[in-house]
């Protein structure tokens, strides 16, 4: 018993040891760009990696402070020369530096003294803070971003530069870490002298952003497949929130209309919701909790179809709006059959303005009788659920696949593939169920119409 306890203690001790990144490579040159122009902050790192080891190297580690892990929505890497994507996986946690490591696997081993240029892209949500937190209706919308002037890397960096892209040339204040230069709507820091691993220099940028910072707090996307109707019905339920500075005081509709009409300091508000549909979309509708919203228009072209939806009121900082919209698509454009197996390709979710999404739920409702369902996605899904969904004239229920994911950004607006088997005999299940229902209804109607419900017969004159 004591021997087993000692083994468990030894294993736990090993698991708690700090993970050490092998110092086999060095960042010979690094250019980092922080894009603050949208709701999701994007960080792009172009780094030239040199192998200083005596043996080939197969991997490269990207370090992220542990407090930023909850804000990271997406990370990807590619070779700059070939643009080939490189696999990225979550590495280990280092309690000494309080860092989370992400491992990038090279397409081929990097030989000693060889150089490889890799481009790493990271997208973050909810890292922009309105400052001040409250402004008057026509007040200037200002945001605060805090970070690191230097690149947070587990490797030594010989030379580096940091660019900060701003929405406008107007910047209230910024960190004056020399050398720094303002070039229009961009701050340029560096180049810097060689830096040791995990170098840190505080960065603070206070800037103006007219376009609102938007968050879709909840998104539910229903995709219903109908083989009989050759139709793909899509409906999305969404709740949007303006994450800008909250309104200080009361809202004046008169002042709002004047500022918009004369373009005199119009407030940072969401005036319309724009989303793109496939060109073959039909029967489009847009409704909120009150009912149909008539203040919407459709813009169609050969390659796209836009729906410009105008809410019943402008959405200011801290305000919310809830609505749902839907449309139909020809099933034949999204469903293929290969050796008797069906393959459905649909978009995981569609963009709405420049909003990030906190919680997304996608429900794929397959025909009754579908089986052996598999899903393939170009990104990780947080949770997958399998259940049954009942609609009209269903007997055993339809197969429903539920996909859930948090922190969804533009990089997740991609197609997913759902594969399933659907026996041909199952096509007759719904017609038979409907025929049986109507047959039973007619038989019961005949029985009821011919049944005498009186206790005694009526007397005839």
Short mmCIF file of C-alpha atoms in Angstrom, two decimals:
data_model
loop_
_atom_site.label_atom_id
_atom_site.label_comp_id
_atom_site.label_asym_id
_atom_site.label_seq_id
_atom_site.Cartn_x
_atom_site.Cartn_y
_atom_site.Cartn_z
CA UNK A 1 0.00 0.00 0.00
CA UNK A 2 2.82 2.39 0.87
CA UNK A 3 4.61 1.43 -2.37
CA UNK A 4 1.53 2.38 -4.47
CA UNK A 5 1.18 5.67 -2.61
CA UNK A 6 4.84 6.48 -3.27
CA UNK A 7 4.40 5.78 -6.99
CA UNK A 8 1.33 8.04 -7.19
CA UNK A 9 3.18 10.82 -5.38
CA UNK A 10 6.16 10.48 -7.74
CA UNK A 11 3.90 10.66 -10.82
CA UNK A 12 2.10 13.72 -9.45
CA UNK A 13 5.46 15.36 -8.73
CA UNK A 14 6.62 14.79 -12.31
CA UNK A 15 3.39 16.23 -13.73
CA UNK A 16 3.84 19.41 -11.69
CA UNK A 17 7.36 20.06 -12.96
CA UNK A 18 7.78 23.07 -15.22
CA UNK A 19 7.90 22.38 -18.94
CA UNK A 20 11.17 23.59 -20.44
CA UNK A 21 11.23 24.64 -24.09
CA UNK A 22 14.35 23.28 -25.81
CA UNK A 23 16.56 26.22 -26.82
CA UNK A 24 17.47 24.70 -30.17
CA UNK A 25 16.32 27.61 -32.33
CA UNK A 26 16.61 31.38 -32.28
CA UNK A 27 14.39 34.13 -33.70
CA UNK A 28 16.82 35.85 -36.04
CA UNK A 29 14.29 38.42 -37.25
CA UNK A 30 10.71 39.03 -36.16
CA UNK A 31 8.03 41.45 -37.34
CA UNK A 32 4.86 41.62 -35.26
CA UNK A 33 1.62 43.39 -36.20
CA UNK A 34 -1.25 44.11 -33.80
CA UNK A 35 -4.48 45.01 -35.61
CA UNK A 36 -6.90 47.08 -33.49
CA UNK A 37 -9.32 47.98 -36.30
CA UNK A 38 -12.00 45.35 -35.65
CA UNK A 39 -13.91 43.79 -32.75
CA UNK A 40 -11.43 40.90 -32.64
CA UNK A 41 -7.81 41.93 -32.13
CA UNK A 42 -5.49 40.06 -34.49
CA UNK A 43 -1.79 39.54 -33.85
CA UNK A 44 0.41 38.45 -36.75
CA UNK A 45 4.00 37.32 -36.15
CA UNK A 46 6.36 36.77 -39.08
CA UNK A 47 9.48 35.15 -37.66
CA UNK A 48 12.66 33.86 -39.28
CA UNK A 49 13.71 30.76 -37.35
CA UNK A 50 17.30 29.46 -37.41
CA UNK A 51 18.22 26.02 -36.10
CA UNK A 52 21.29 26.33 -33.85
CA UNK A 53 21.19 22.69 -32.78
CA UNK A 54 23.45 19.96 -34.09
CA UNK A 55 20.44 17.87 -35.12
CA UNK A 56 17.31 18.61 -37.18
CA UNK A 57 14.40 20.32 -35.38
CA UNK A 58 10.77 19.39 -36.02
CA UNK A 59 8.83 21.87 -33.89
CA UNK A 60 8.51 25.45 -32.71
CA UNK A 61 6.74 26.68 -29.58
CA UNK A 62 4.56 29.78 -29.26
CA UNK A 63 4.17 31.12 -25.73
CA UNK A 64 1.05 32.84 -24.43
CA UNK A 65 0.58 34.37 -20.97
CA UNK A 66 -1.92 32.28 -19.03
CA UNK A 67 -4.24 35.26 -18.47
CA UNK A 68 -4.63 35.61 -22.25
CA UNK A 69 -5.69 32.00 -22.83
CA UNK A 70 -9.38 32.76 -22.20
CA UNK A 71 -9.24 35.53 -24.83
CA UNK A 72 -7.54 33.45 -27.53
CA UNK A 73 -10.11 32.45 -30.16
CA UNK A 74 -7.90 31.10 -32.93
CA UNK A 75 -4.26 30.36 -33.69
CA UNK A 76 -2.75 29.24 -36.98
CA UNK A 77 0.67 28.98 -38.58
CA UNK A 78 1.94 28.70 -42.14
CA UNK A 79 5.18 28.76 -44.07
CA UNK A 80 5.67 32.15 -45.65
CA UNK A 81 7.27 30.85 -48.85
CA UNK A 82 4.73 28.15 -49.69
CA UNK A 83 1.70 29.42 -47.65
CA UNK A 84 1.25 25.81 -46.51
CA UNK A 85 -0.59 25.52 -43.21
CA UNK A 86 1.32 23.93 -40.34
CA UNK A 87 -0.36 21.85 -37.60
CA UNK A 88 -0.79 23.68 -34.30
CA UNK A 89 -1.59 21.89 -31.05
CA UNK A 90 -1.90 22.96 -27.43
CA UNK A 91 1.30 22.19 -25.57
CA UNK A 92 1.95 22.24 -21.85
CA UNK A 93 1.62 24.79 -19.10
CA UNK A 94 4.68 26.26 -17.38
CA UNK A 95 3.87 27.35 -13.80
CA UNK A 96 7.23 29.13 -13.44
CA UNK A 97 6.52 31.63 -16.22
CA UNK A 98 2.71 31.18 -16.06
CA UNK A 99 2.68 30.53 -19.78
CA UNK A 100 0.74 28.21 -22.07
CA UNK A 101 2.65 26.75 -25.01
CA UNK A 102 1.30 25.99 -28.48
CA UNK A 103 3.38 23.65 -30.60
CA UNK A 104 3.87 24.23 -34.33
CA UNK A 105 5.02 21.16 -36.27
CA UNK A 106 7.20 21.79 -39.32
CA UNK A 107 6.30 20.19 -42.64
CA UNK A 108 9.88 18.85 -42.84
CA UNK A 109 12.71 18.76 -40.27
CA UNK A 110 14.73 21.98 -40.15
CA UNK A 111 18.38 21.08 -40.69
CA UNK A 112 21.17 22.64 -38.58
CA UNK A 113 22.01 26.24 -39.53
CA UNK A 114 18.99 26.35 -41.88
CA UNK A 115 16.39 29.13 -41.78
CA UNK A 116 12.58 28.93 -42.05
CA UNK A 117 10.15 31.85 -42.11
CA UNK A 118 6.84 31.10 -40.37
CA UNK A 119 3.79 33.36 -40.10
CA UNK A 120 1.75 32.88 -36.91
CA UNK A 121 -1.70 34.45 -36.55
CA UNK A 122 -3.55 34.80 -33.25
CA UNK A 123 -7.05 36.25 -32.80
CA UNK A 124 -8.29 37.55 -29.45
CA UNK A 125 -11.73 38.57 -28.19
CA UNK A 126 -12.71 41.03 -25.46
CA UNK A 127 -9.30 42.68 -25.07
CA UNK A 128 -10.46 46.21 -25.93
CA UNK A 129 -11.85 48.20 -23.00
CA UNK A 130 -14.00 51.35 -23.43
CA UNK A 131 -12.26 54.17 -21.61
CA UNK A 132 -14.04 56.08 -20.22
CA UNK A 133 -16.70 53.49 -19.45
CA UNK A 134 -19.55 56.02 -19.94
CA UNK A 135 -19.89 58.84 -22.47
CA UNK A 136 -22.68 61.24 -23.47
CA UNK A 137 -24.79 60.44 -26.51
CA UNK A 138 -22.50 62.33 -28.91
CA UNK A 139 -19.32 61.69 -26.95
CA UNK A 140 -16.10 60.47 -28.56
CA UNK A 141 -15.81 56.64 -28.44
CA UNK A 142 -12.38 55.80 -26.97
CA UNK A 143 -10.86 52.40 -26.25
CA UNK A 144 -7.86 51.18 -24.29
CA UNK A 145 -5.55 48.35 -25.32
CA UNK A 146 -2.85 46.99 -23.06
CA UNK A 147 -0.22 44.47 -24.03
CA UNK A 148 3.47 43.96 -24.65
CA UNK A 149 5.70 46.12 -26.84
CA UNK A 150 8.02 43.14 -27.29
CA UNK A 151 7.14 39.66 -28.52
CA UNK A 152 6.45 37.18 -25.73
CA UNK A 153 8.56 34.27 -26.98
CA UNK A 154 10.31 31.36 -25.25
CA UNK A 155 13.31 31.87 -27.56
CA UNK A 156 15.99 34.51 -27.81
CA UNK A 157 15.12 37.16 -30.42
CA UNK A 158 17.98 38.87 -32.25
CA UNK A 159 15.95 41.58 -34.00
CA UNK A 160 12.29 42.56 -33.82
CA UNK A 161 9.78 45.25 -34.68
CA UNK A 162 6.16 45.80 -33.56
CA UNK A 163 3.50 47.56 -35.64
CA UNK A 164 0.18 48.66 -34.10
CA UNK A 165 -2.59 49.33 -36.65
CA UNK A 166 -5.25 51.83 -35.51
CA UNK A 167 -8.73 52.50 -36.91
CA UNK A 168 -7.92 56.20 -37.38
CA UNK A 169 -4.92 58.49 -37.24
CA UNK A 170 -6.41 60.03 -34.10
CA UNK A 171 -4.71 58.54 -31.02
CA UNK A 172 -5.14 59.98 -27.54
CA UNK A 173 -2.00 58.50 -26.00
CA UNK A 174 0.43 55.62 -26.39
CA UNK A 175 3.49 54.14 -24.72
CA UNK A 176 6.66 56.02 -25.66
CA UNK A 177 9.10 53.12 -25.63
CA UNK A 178 11.94 54.20 -27.89
CA UNK A 179 12.38 53.84 -30.74
CA UNK A 180 8.76 54.61 -31.70
CA UNK A 181 7.27 56.43 -34.67
CA UNK A 182 3.73 57.42 -35.68
CA UNK A 183 2.98 56.80 -39.35
CA UNK A 184 -0.61 57.85 -40.04
CA UNK A 185 -2.88 55.27 -38.43
CA UNK A 186 0.04 53.07 -37.36
CA UNK A 187 2.50 52.99 -34.47
CA UNK A 188 5.91 51.50 -35.26
CA UNK A 189 8.07 50.26 -32.35
CA UNK A 190 11.64 49.20 -32.99
CA UNK A 191 13.81 47.74 -34.27
CA UNK A 192 14.99 46.56 -30.86
CA UNK A 193 18.28 45.13 -29.68
CA UNK A 194 18.52 41.36 -28.97
CA UNK A 195 16.05 40.25 -26.29
CA UNK A 196 16.09 37.26 -23.95
CA UNK A 197 13.16 34.81 -23.76
CA UNK A 198 9.89 36.10 -22.27
CA UNK A 199 10.91 39.75 -22.67
CA UNK A 200 8.22 42.17 -21.55
CA UNK A 201 7.72 45.92 -21.88
CA UNK A 202 4.26 47.36 -21.06
CA UNK A 203 2.21 48.65 -23.98
CA UNK A 204 -0.73 51.02 -23.56
CA UNK A 205 -2.65 52.55 -26.48
CA UNK A 206 -5.63 54.87 -25.97
CA UNK A 207 -7.35 55.46 -29.32
CA UNK A 208 -10.60 56.45 -31.02
CA UNK A 209 -12.80 53.96 -32.85
CA UNK A 210 -16.01 55.14 -34.48
CA UNK A 211 -17.30 51.73 -35.56
CA UNK A 212 -18.90 49.83 -32.68
CA UNK A 213 -17.35 46.86 -30.90
CA UNK A 214 -19.96 44.11 -31.32
CA UNK A 215 -20.49 40.77 -29.61
CA UNK A 216 -23.05 38.11 -30.45
CA UNK A 217 -23.55 36.68 -26.99
CA UNK A 218 -25.67 33.73 -28.17
CA UNK A 219 -26.06 32.25 -31.64
CA UNK A 220 -28.23 29.25 -32.48
CA UNK A 221 -28.08 28.04 -36.07
CA UNK A 222 -30.60 25.39 -37.17
CA UNK A 223 -29.88 23.47 -40.39
CA UNK A 224 -32.72 21.17 -41.41
CA UNK A 225 -32.24 18.68 -44.26
CA UNK A 226 -35.23 17.49 -46.30
CA UNK A 227 -34.59 14.80 -48.93
CA UNK A 228 -38.24 14.74 -50.02
CA UNK A 229 -38.42 18.48 -50.52
CA UNK A 230 -34.86 18.79 -51.88
CA UNK A 231 -34.48 21.68 -49.47
CA UNK A 232 -32.00 22.95 -46.89
CA UNK A 233 -33.75 25.22 -44.39
CA UNK A 234 -31.52 27.49 -42.28
CA UNK A 235 -32.62 29.64 -39.36
CA UNK A 236 -30.42 31.67 -37.02
CA UNK A 237 -31.38 33.07 -33.61
CA UNK A 238 -29.01 35.77 -32.41
CA UNK A 239 -28.52 38.27 -29.61
CA UNK A 240 -26.11 41.14 -30.26
CA UNK A 241 -24.52 43.51 -27.76
CA UNK A 242 -22.65 46.77 -28.24
CA UNK A 243 -19.53 46.53 -26.05
CA UNK A 244 -18.65 50.21 -26.32
CA UNK A 245 -18.95 52.85 -23.62
CA UNK A 246 -22.37 52.95 -21.99
CA UNK A 247 -24.70 55.91 -22.49
CA UNK A 248 -24.25 58.60 -19.88
CA UNK A 249 -27.57 60.26 -19.18
CA UNK A 250 -30.69 59.73 -21.31
CA UNK A 251 -31.22 59.04 -25.00
CA UNK A 252 -32.62 61.84 -27.18
CA UNK A 253 -34.17 60.74 -30.47
CA UNK A 254 -34.18 64.36 -31.73
CA UNK A 255 -30.45 64.87 -31.09
CA UNK A 256 -29.75 61.51 -32.65
CA UNK A 257 -31.60 62.32 -35.88
CA UNK A 258 -29.91 65.74 -36.11
CA UNK A 259 -26.43 64.33 -35.63
CA UNK A 260 -27.01 61.65 -38.28
CA UNK A 261 -28.60 64.04 -40.77
CA UNK A 262 -25.96 66.76 -40.48
CA UNK A 263 -23.03 64.38 -39.72
CA UNK A 264 -22.21 66.29 -36.55
CA UNK A 265 -20.51 63.87 -34.14
CA UNK A 266 -22.88 60.95 -34.79
CA UNK A 267 -22.81 58.48 -31.88
CA UNK A 268 -20.98 55.17 -32.14
CA UNK A 269 -24.07 53.05 -32.68
CA UNK A 270 -25.13 50.02 -34.68
CA UNK A 271 -27.58 51.22 -37.33
CA UNK A 272 -27.96 48.10 -39.45
CA UNK A 273 -27.17 44.38 -39.42
CA UNK A 274 -25.57 43.05 -42.58
CA UNK A 275 -25.12 39.40 -43.42
CA UNK A 276 -24.25 37.55 -46.61
CA UNK A 277 -26.26 34.64 -48.00
CA UNK A 278 -25.53 32.25 -50.88
CA UNK A 279 -26.84 33.56 -54.24
CA UNK A 280 -29.38 30.71 -54.39
CA UNK A 281 -31.06 31.71 -51.09
CA UNK A 282 -34.83 32.15 -51.25
CA UNK A 283 -37.77 32.89 -48.93
CA UNK A 284 -35.66 35.15 -46.71
CA UNK A 285 -37.29 36.51 -43.56
CA UNK A 286 -36.19 38.69 -40.63
CA UNK A 287 -38.13 38.94 -37.38
CA UNK A 288 -37.57 40.01 -33.80
CA UNK A 289 -39.52 39.45 -30.58
CA UNK A 290 -42.26 41.86 -31.68
CA UNK A 291 -42.76 40.44 -35.16
CA UNK A 292 -41.71 41.04 -38.74
CA UNK A 293 -39.22 43.88 -39.29
CA UNK A 294 -40.07 45.70 -42.50
CA UNK A 295 -37.05 48.04 -42.39
CA UNK A 296 -34.80 45.67 -44.33
CA UNK A 297 -33.65 45.37 -47.93
CA UNK A 298 -32.01 42.76 -50.12
CA UNK A 299 -29.00 43.41 -52.33
CA UNK A 300 -28.42 40.63 -54.86
CA UNK A 301 -25.51 40.05 -57.23
CA UNK A 302 -24.09 37.15 -59.22
CA UNK A 303 -21.73 36.01 -56.47
CA UNK A 304 -23.47 37.06 -53.28
CA UNK A 305 -26.72 38.03 -51.66
CA UNK A 306 -26.78 40.56 -48.83
CA UNK A 307 -29.51 41.23 -46.34
CA UNK A 308 -29.37 44.70 -44.78
CA UNK A 309 -31.51 44.51 -41.64
CA UNK A 310 -32.26 47.67 -39.71
CA UNK A 311 -33.25 47.22 -36.04
CA UNK A 312 -36.16 49.14 -34.57
CA UNK A 313 -33.75 51.42 -32.68
CA UNK A 314 -30.04 52.35 -32.85
CA UNK A 315 -27.95 50.09 -30.63
CA UNK A 316 -25.73 52.22 -28.40
CA UNK A 317 -23.02 51.10 -25.98
CA UNK A 318 -24.27 48.48 -23.52
CA UNK A 319 -27.53 47.95 -25.46
CA UNK A 320 -28.77 44.62 -26.83
CA UNK A 321 -30.97 43.47 -29.70
CA UNK A 322 -32.46 40.03 -30.30
CA UNK A 323 -33.73 38.72 -33.64
CA UNK A 324 -33.84 35.71 -35.92
CA UNK A 325 -33.71 35.27 -39.68
CA UNK A 326 -33.91 32.35 -42.06
CA UNK A 327 -33.84 31.25 -45.66
CA UNK A 328 -33.99 28.15 -47.90
CA UNK A 329 -31.32 26.64 -50.15
CA UNK A 330 -31.49 23.95 -52.85
CA UNK A 331 -30.25 20.76 -51.21
CA UNK A 332 -28.58 19.51 -54.38
CA UNK A 333 -25.99 22.31 -54.17
CA UNK A 334 -24.77 21.15 -50.74
CA UNK A 335 -25.37 17.38 -50.71
CA UNK A 336 -23.29 14.81 -52.58
CA UNK A 337 -23.61 11.02 -52.68
CA UNK A 338 -20.55 8.78 -52.82
CA UNK A 339 -20.96 4.98 -52.79
CA UNK A 340 -24.33 5.28 -51.10
CA UNK A 341 -23.03 7.60 -48.37
CA UNK A 342 -24.29 11.18 -48.14
CA UNK A 343 -21.95 14.14 -47.60
CA UNK A 344 -23.44 17.49 -46.55
CA UNK A 345 -21.23 20.59 -46.78
CA UNK A 346 -22.55 23.69 -45.01
CA UNK A 347 -21.12 26.78 -43.35
CA UNK A 348 -20.56 26.45 -39.62
CA UNK A 349 -21.82 29.98 -39.07
CA UNK A 350 -22.11 33.19 -41.08
CA UNK A 351 -20.71 36.67 -40.35
CA UNK A 352 -22.81 39.48 -38.93
CA UNK A 353 -21.15 42.89 -39.36
CA UNK A 354 -17.83 42.82 -37.50
CA UNK A 355 -19.06 40.92 -34.45
CA UNK A 356 -17.32 38.22 -32.45
CA UNK A 357 -19.41 35.37 -31.05
CA UNK A 358 -19.29 34.20 -27.44
CA UNK A 359 -21.37 31.02 -27.63
CA UNK A 360 -22.41 29.27 -30.86
CA UNK A 361 -24.75 26.29 -31.10
CA UNK A 362 -25.23 24.63 -34.50
CA UNK A 363 -28.01 22.05 -34.81
CA UNK A 364 -27.97 19.86 -37.91
CA UNK A 365 -31.32 18.07 -38.23
CA UNK A 366 -30.98 15.12 -40.61
CA UNK A 367 -33.81 13.10 -42.20
CA UNK A 368 -35.57 10.48 -40.13
CA UNK A 369 -33.60 7.25 -40.42
CA UNK A 370 -30.12 8.76 -40.88
CA UNK A 371 -27.36 6.75 -39.19
CA UNK A 372 -23.58 6.44 -38.84
CA UNK A 373 -23.24 10.22 -38.64
CA UNK A 374 -19.76 11.75 -38.68
CA UNK A 375 -18.62 15.36 -38.70
CA UNK A 376 -15.42 16.83 -40.10
CA UNK A 377 -14.32 20.38 -39.29
CA UNK A 378 -11.22 22.43 -40.20
CA UNK A 379 -11.09 23.65 -36.58
CA UNK A 380 -11.72 22.13 -33.17
CA UNK A 381 -15.31 21.85 -31.93
CA UNK A 382 -15.68 22.29 -28.16
CA UNK A 383 -18.49 19.78 -27.73
CA UNK A 384 -20.50 17.44 -29.96
CA UNK A 385 -23.89 16.04 -28.93
CA UNK A 386 -26.17 13.48 -30.57
CA UNK A 387 -29.91 13.55 -29.91
CA UNK A 388 -33.34 13.13 -31.52
CA UNK A 389 -35.60 15.85 -32.89
CA UNK A 390 -39.34 15.43 -33.59
CA UNK A 391 -41.34 17.36 -36.19
CA UNK A 392 -44.53 16.78 -38.18
CA UNK A 393 -45.39 13.16 -39.01
CA UNK A 394 -42.22 11.81 -37.40
CA UNK A 395 -42.43 8.35 -35.86
CA UNK A 396 -38.95 7.52 -34.55
CA UNK A 397 -37.62 11.09 -34.66
CA UNK A 398 -34.91 12.75 -36.73
CA UNK A 399 -31.22 12.45 -36.01
CA UNK A 400 -29.95 15.77 -34.60
CA UNK A 401 -26.27 16.63 -34.37
CA UNK A 402 -25.45 19.54 -32.03
CA UNK A 403 -22.10 21.35 -32.30
CA UNK A 404 -21.05 23.87 -29.64
CA UNK A 405 -18.14 26.30 -29.69
CA UNK A 406 -17.11 29.39 -27.75
CA UNK A 407 -15.04 32.37 -28.88
CA UNK A 408 -15.91 32.28 -32.57
CA UNK A 409 -14.23 34.76 -34.93
CA UNK A 410 -13.87 35.27 -38.69
CA UNK A 411 -11.39 32.38 -39.02
CA UNK A 412 -14.22 30.00 -38.05
CA UNK A 413 -16.53 31.09 -40.88
CA UNK A 414 -15.71 27.94 -42.84
CA UNK A 415 -17.56 24.91 -44.17
CA UNK A 416 -18.03 21.74 -42.16
CA UNK A 417 -18.75 18.30 -43.61
CA UNK A 418 -21.42 15.95 -42.22
CA UNK A 419 -21.40 12.39 -43.55
CA UNK A 420 -24.20 9.90 -42.93
CA UNK A 421 -25.94 6.79 -44.25
CA UNK A 422 -29.57 6.98 -45.32
CA UNK A 423 -31.21 3.71 -46.46
CA UNK A 424 -33.48 4.12 -49.46
CA UNK A 425 -36.34 2.33 -47.71
CA UNK A 426 -36.36 5.14 -45.16
CA UNK A 427 -37.62 7.52 -47.84
CA UNK A 428 -40.98 5.77 -47.58
CA UNK A 429 -41.20 6.17 -43.79
CA UNK A 430 -42.78 9.63 -43.77
CA UNK A 431 -45.27 9.00 -46.64
CA UNK A 432 -46.33 5.77 -44.94
CA UNK A 433 -46.69 7.54 -41.62
CA UNK A 434 -48.78 10.31 -43.21
CA UNK A 435 -50.91 7.78 -45.15
CA UNK A 436 -51.49 5.75 -41.99
CA UNK A 437 -52.51 8.86 -40.07
CA UNK A 438 -55.05 9.96 -42.69
CA UNK A 439 -56.34 6.40 -43.12
CA UNK A 440 -56.90 6.03 -39.38
CA UNK A 441 -58.54 9.47 -39.30
CA UNK A 442 -60.98 8.53 -42.12
CA UNK A 443 -61.80 5.17 -40.50
CA UNK A 444 -62.50 6.85 -37.17
CA UNK A 445 -64.63 9.45 -38.96
CA UNK A 446 -66.66 6.69 -40.64
CA UNK A 447 -67.15 4.85 -37.35
CA UNK A 448 -68.20 8.01 -35.53
CA UNK A 449 -70.63 9.05 -38.30
CA UNK A 450 -72.34 5.62 -38.28
CA UNK A 451 -72.52 5.16 -34.54
CA UNK A 452 -75.82 5.83 -32.71
CA UNK A 453 -75.17 7.81 -29.56
CA UNK A 454 -78.85 8.09 -28.45
CA UNK A 455 -80.11 5.90 -25.59
CA UNK A 456 -83.40 5.18 -27.37
CA UNK A 457 -84.53 5.57 -30.96
CA UNK A 458 -86.38 8.70 -31.95
CA UNK A 459 -90.12 8.24 -32.46
CA UNK A 460 -91.38 8.85 -35.95
CA UNK A 461 -94.71 10.61 -36.58
#
